Amino acid sequence: MAPPATERWCWALIIVLLSLFVKSSTAIYCGEEDCYALLGVAQDANASDIKRSYYKLSLEHHPDKNPDPESKKLFVKIATAYEILKDNETRAQYDYAIEHPSEVFYNTAQYYRAKYGHKSDPRAVLVGLLVVLSAFQYLNNVARYNEALATVKRTPAYKNRLKALELERTGGVSSKKKGPKQIDQKLQEELSNELDLQIKGAEKPSVWDLLGVRFVLLPYTIIKLLVWYSSWVWRYKIKKAPYSLEDASYLTRRSLGVSLDAWTNLDEYKKEDLVQRRLWEKQNLENYYAEMRKESKRRR
C-alpha cells in the first residue's frame, strides 16, 4: 500500500532541509573547491611539493602584490587549503572524506574535532587537573574542620578543659568575677591553640593528604609498601620469627576491624589482653567472639 500523501510530503521536506543544512564531506574543508586543485598538486604529492606550491601561489595572489578582488578571494582559499594539507592528521581526514563521501556526519565530526579539539599536552592537563582538585579538596577540608571546631568549642566539655588550662597557666588563681564564658578573648585563643583537639571525621587539614601530593608520592609509597611486604614475608613467613608487639597489634587490629584511632584510645591492659589472644588466628578469633556473645547474654 502506498504511503499517504501527507507522509510523502514530510519525507520530501526532511530531505530538502538536510540537503540545505548538511554539506558534503569535502565541502567543510575547502568549500566546493578541491584542496589539492587549489594548490595545483596531485593527491599523492609530498609535503615539500605542497609547501613549494603554496609559497608560489601565495606570492602570486597576495593582496599586497595583486589588488584584484578575485585574487584576494583566491588567496584566502589557497591559505585554507594549505592549512588543511600541511597537517598530516587533517590531510588524512580530508583524504578519507574524498574516498568516503557518503559518511557525512562522521567526516564532519572528525573535521571539527581536529579544528576545535583540545591539543594541549596531556601531562599539562593532568597537572592542572590535580592542582585544581587539590585546591578544592584543601578548601573543603578547611571548611569542614572549622565547622567541626566551632561545634566542639560550644560544648561544656571543651569549656571545662579551657578553664582547667587557664587555672594551670595562672597557678590555680582565677578571677572570680569572670566565669568560663567571660575569659578574655585573646587568652581564650591562646589556650585554644594549646589544646589538642582530635575531632573524629574532621581531622586538621594537611598538605600531605591532598590528592596531588599523594599522586606525586605514589612511586615512593609503592616502593615503601613493597619493602615492607618483603620484610614481612622474610621475617615471619620464611624465618618464622615471633611477631613484634607493633606487628602483633597491627594483626589484632586488622582481625577485629578496628581503626587506628579506636585502637589508640583503648587502655594498655585491654590492648595487651587482645594481643596475647592471637586473634589473627581464625580459631582464636572465633573463640573470642563466642566469649563476647556469652558475656553479652549474661549481662542481659
PDB file of N, CA and C in Angstrom, residues 165-211:
ATOM      1  N   LEU A 165      42.844  24.591  81.833  1.00  0.00           N
ATOM      2  CA  LEU A 165      44.123  25.043  81.291  1.00  0.00           C
ATOM      3  C   LEU A 165      44.432  26.462  81.749  1.00  0.00           C
ATOM      4  N   GLU A 166      43.406  27.275  81.887  1.00  0.00           N
ATOM      5  CA  GLU A 166      43.611  28.637  82.378  1.00  0.00           C
ATOM      6  C   GLU A 166      44.111  28.613  83.821  1.00  0.00           C
ATOM      7  N   LEU A 167      43.500  27.750  84.617  1.00  0.00           N
ATOM      8  CA  LEU A 167      43.929  27.634  86.014  1.00  0.00           C
ATOM      9  C   LEU A 167      45.358  27.116  86.105  1.00  0.00           C
ATOM     10  N   GLU A 168      45.695  26.185  85.207  1.00  0.00           N
ATOM     11  CA  GLU A 168      47.055  25.622  85.202  1.00  0.00           C
ATOM     12  C   GLU A 168      48.089  26.692  84.853  1.00  0.00           C
ATOM     13  N   ARG A 169      47.758  27.544  83.905  1.00  0.00           N
ATOM     14  CA  ARG A 169      48.699  28.583  83.485  1.00  0.00           C
ATOM     15  C   ARG A 169      48.816  29.701  84.512  1.00  0.00           C
ATOM     16  N   THR A 170      47.737  29.962  85.242  1.00  0.00           N
ATOM     17  CA  THR A 170      47.753  31.053  86.233  1.00  0.00           C
ATOM     18  C   THR A 170      48.116  30.549  87.624  1.00  0.00           C
ATOM     19  N   GLY A 171      48.508  29.272  87.707  1.00  0.00           N
ATOM     20  CA  GLY A 171      48.904  28.740  89.005  1.00  0.00           C
ATOM     21  C   GLY A 171      47.746  28.503  89.939  1.00  0.00           C
ATOM     22  N   GLY A 172      46.574  28.251  89.391  1.00  0.00           N
ATOM     23  CA  GLY A 172      45.403  27.959  90.215  1.00  0.00           C
ATOM     24  C   GLY A 172      44.653  29.182  90.654  1.00  0.00           C
ATOM     25  N   VAL A 173      45.079  30.337  90.171  1.00  0.00           N
ATOM     26  CA  VAL A 173      44.422  31.593  90.546  1.00  0.00           C
ATOM     27  C   VAL A 173      43.536  32.039  89.388  1.00  0.00           C
ATOM     28  N   SER A 174      42.258  32.205  89.653  1.00  0.00           N
ATOM     29  CA  SER A 174      41.330  32.641  88.624  1.00  0.00           C
ATOM     30  C   SER A 174      40.446  33.734  89.171  1.00  0.00           C
ATOM     31  N   SER A 175      40.143  34.659  88.307  1.00  0.00           N
ATOM     32  CA  SER A 175      39.294  35.766  88.728  1.00  0.00           C
ATOM     33  C   SER A 175      37.885  35.260  88.993  1.00  0.00           C
ATOM     34  N   LYS A 176      37.359  35.550  90.149  1.00  0.00           N
ATOM     35  CA  LYS A 176      36.009  35.099  90.500  1.00  0.00           C
ATOM     36  C   LYS A 176      34.936  35.889  89.763  1.00  0.00           C
ATOM     37  N   LYS A 177      35.342  37.046  89.290  1.00  0.00           N
ATOM     38  CA  LYS A 177      34.365  37.868  88.579  1.00  0.00           C
ATOM     39  C   LYS A 177      34.092  37.339  87.172  1.00  0.00           C
ATOM     40  N   LYS A 178      35.008  36.533  86.679  1.00  0.00           N
ATOM     41  CA  LYS A 178      34.867  36.045  85.313  1.00  0.00           C
ATOM     42  C   LYS A 178      34.555  34.561  85.315  1.00  0.00           C
ATOM     43  N   GLY A 179      33.445  34.205  84.683  1.00  0.00           N
ATOM     44  CA  GLY A 179      33.098  32.800  84.518  1.00  0.00           C
ATOM     45  C   GLY A 179      33.750  32.237  83.283  1.00  0.00           C
ATOM     46  N   PRO A 180      33.435  30.947  82.972  1.00  0.00           N
ATOM     47  CA  PRO A 180      34.019  30.328  81.767  1.00  0.00           C
ATOM     48  C   PRO A 180      33.684  31.077  80.500  1.00  0.00           C
ATOM     49  N   LYS A 181      32.530  31.737  80.467  1.00  0.00           N
ATOM     50  CA  LYS A 181      32.113  32.439  79.258  1.00  0.00           C
ATOM     51  C   LYS A 181      32.738  33.828  79.168  1.00  0.00           C
ATOM     52  N   GLN A 182      33.403  34.252  80.267  1.00  0.00           N
ATOM     53  CA  GLN A 182      33.918  35.612  80.304  1.00  0.00           C
ATOM     54  C   GLN A 182      35.439  35.661  80.211  1.00  0.00           C
ATOM     55  N   ILE A 183      36.051  34.566  79.806  1.00  0.00           N
ATOM     56  CA  ILE A 183      37.500  34.545  79.660  1.00  0.00           C
ATOM     57  C   ILE A 183      37.908  35.522  78.561  1.00  0.00           C
ATOM     58  N   ASP A 184      38.996  36.238  78.810  1.00  0.00           N
ATOM     59  CA  ASP A 184      39.484  37.197  77.824  1.00  0.00           C
ATOM     60  C   ASP A 184      39.619  36.531  76.457  1.00  0.00           C
ATOM     61  N   GLN A 185      39.162  37.225  75.404  1.00  0.00           N
ATOM     62  CA  GLN A 185      39.135  36.642  74.074  1.00  0.00           C
ATOM     63  C   GLN A 185      40.535  36.263  73.592  1.00  0.00           C
ATOM     64  N   LYS A 186      41.505  37.126  73.819  1.00  0.00           N
ATOM     65  CA  LYS A 186      42.872  36.836  73.383  1.00  0.00           C
ATOM     66  C   LYS A 186      43.439  35.648  74.123  1.00  0.00           C
ATOM     67  N   LEU A 187      43.198  35.590  75.426  1.00  0.00           N
ATOM     68  CA  LEU A 187      43.659  34.457  76.222  1.00  0.00           C
ATOM     69  C   LEU A 187      42.970  33.178  75.777  1.00  0.00           C
ATOM     70  N   GLN A 188      41.702  33.277  75.457  1.00  0.00           N
ATOM     71  CA  GLN A 188      40.958  32.105  75.004  1.00  0.00           C
ATOM     72  C   GLN A 188      41.547  31.544  73.712  1.00  0.00           C
ATOM     73  N   GLU A 189      41.935  32.424  72.799  1.00  0.00           N
ATOM     74  CA  GLU A 189      42.532  31.960  71.545  1.00  0.00           C
ATOM     75  C   GLU A 189      43.867  31.278  71.798  1.00  0.00           C
ATOM     76  N   GLU A 190      44.666  31.846  72.724  1.00  0.00           N
ATOM     77  CA  GLU A 190      45.957  31.240  73.050  1.00  0.00           C
ATOM     78  C   GLU A 190      45.774  29.861  73.682  1.00  0.00           C
ATOM     79  N   LEU A 191      44.822  29.764  74.571  1.00  0.00           N
ATOM     80  CA  LEU A 191      44.573  28.484  75.227  1.00  0.00           C
ATOM     81  C   LEU A 191      44.014  27.467  74.241  1.00  0.00           C
ATOM     82  N   SER A 192      43.160  27.930  73.333  1.00  0.00           N
ATOM     83  CA  SER A 192      42.576  27.032  72.334  1.00  0.00           C
ATOM     84  C   SER A 192      43.653  26.414  71.453  1.00  0.00           C
ATOM     85  N   ASN A 193      44.677  27.217  71.132  1.00  0.00           N
ATOM     86  CA  ASN A 193      45.765  26.707  70.305  1.00  0.00           C
ATOM     87  C   ASN A 193      46.587  25.645  71.025  1.00  0.00           C
ATOM     88  N   GLU A 194      46.592  25.710  72.375  1.00  0.00           N
ATOM     89  CA  GLU A 194      47.356  24.744  73.147  1.00  0.00           C
ATOM     90  C   GLU A 194      46.608  23.417  73.314  1.00  0.00           C
ATOM     91  N   LEU A 195      45.288  23.465  73.215  1.00  0.00           N
ATOM     92  CA  LEU A 195      44.503  22.246  73.372  1.00  0.00           C
ATOM     93  C   LEU A 195      44.630  21.375  72.129  1.00  0.00           C
ATOM     94  N   ASP A 196      44.888  20.106  72.328  1.00  0.00           N
ATOM     95  CA  ASP A 196      44.989  19.155  71.224  1.00  0.00           C
ATOM     96  C   ASP A 196      43.605  18.575  70.963  1.00  0.00           C
ATOM     97  N   LEU A 197      42.910  19.157  70.003  1.00  0.00           N
ATOM     98  CA  LEU A 197      41.546  18.731  69.699  1.00  0.00           C
ATOM     99  C   LEU A 197      41.581  17.690  68.585  1.00  0.00           C
ATOM    100  N   GLN A 198      41.239  16.468  68.925  1.00  0.00           N
ATOM    101  CA  GLN A 198      41.163  15.387  67.949  1.00  0.00           C
ATOM    102  C   GLN A 198      39.701  15.169  67.594  1.00  0.00           C
ATOM    103  N   ILE A 199      39.296  15.727  66.472  1.00  0.00           N
ATOM    104  CA  ILE A 199      37.902  15.668  66.052  1.00  0.00           C
ATOM    105  C   ILE A 199      37.741  14.541  65.050  1.00  0.00           C
ATOM    106  N   LYS A 200      37.025  13.531  65.429  1.00  0.00           N
ATOM    107  CA  LYS A 200      36.842  12.371  64.554  1.00  0.00           C
ATOM    108  C   LYS A 200      36.006  12.764  63.344  1.00  0.00           C
ATOM    109  N   GLY A 201      36.496  12.401  62.157  1.00  0.00           N
ATOM    110  CA  GLY A 201      35.778  12.690  60.912  1.00  0.00           C
ATOM    111  C   GLY A 201      36.089  14.051  60.332  1.00  0.00           C
ATOM    112  N   ALA A 202      36.865  14.876  61.069  1.00  0.00           N
ATOM    113  CA  ALA A 202      37.244  16.205  60.554  1.00  0.00           C
ATOM    114  C   ALA A 202      38.636  16.536  61.071  1.00  0.00           C
ATOM    115  N   GLU A 203      39.618  15.778  60.602  1.00  0.00           N
ATOM    116  CA  GLU A 203      40.984  15.967  61.051  1.00  0.00           C
ATOM    117  C   GLU A 203      41.535  17.295  60.529  1.00  0.00           C
ATOM    118  N   LYS A 204      42.549  17.803  61.218  1.00  0.00           N
ATOM    119  CA  LYS A 204      43.159  19.066  60.821  1.00  0.00           C
ATOM    120  C   LYS A 204      43.746  18.933  59.422  1.00  0.00           C
ATOM    121  N   PRO A 205      43.425  19.871  58.505  1.00  0.00           N
ATOM    122  CA  PRO A 205      43.895  19.755  57.109  1.00  0.00           C
ATOM    123  C   PRO A 205      45.414  19.689  57.022  1.00  0.00           C
ATOM    124  N   SER A 206      45.893  18.838  56.145  1.00  0.00           N
ATOM    125  CA  SER A 206      47.327  18.677  55.929  1.00  0.00           C
ATOM    126  C   SER A 206      47.596  18.552  54.434  1.00  0.00           C
ATOM    127  N   VAL A 207      48.674  19.172  53.968  1.00  0.00           N
ATOM    128  CA  VAL A 207      49.011  19.104  52.547  1.00  0.00           C
ATOM    129  C   VAL A 207      49.388  17.685  52.140  1.00  0.00           C
ATOM    130  N   TRP A 208      49.819  16.882  53.111  1.00  0.00           N
ATOM    131  CA  TRP A 208      50.228  15.509  52.794  1.00  0.00           C
ATOM    132  C   TRP A 208      49.041  14.637  52.424  1.00  0.00           C
ATOM    133  N   ASP A 209      47.834  15.070  52.753  1.00  0.00           N
ATOM    134  CA  ASP A 209      46.639  14.295  52.428  1.00  0.00           C
ATOM    135  C   ASP A 209      46.024  14.692  51.089  1.00  0.00           C
ATOM    136  N   LEU A 210      46.574  15.716  50.449  1.00  0.00           N
ATOM    137  CA  LEU A 210      45.992  16.195  49.206  1.00  0.00           C
ATOM    138  C   LEU A 210      46.236  15.214  48.069  1.00  0.00           C
ATOM    139  N   LEU A 211      45.274  15.169  47.162  1.00  0.00           N
ATOM    140  CA  LEU A 211      45.320  14.227  46.043  1.00  0.00           C
ATOM    141  C   LEU A 211      46.574  14.423  45.195  1.00  0.00           C
TER     142      LEU A 211
END
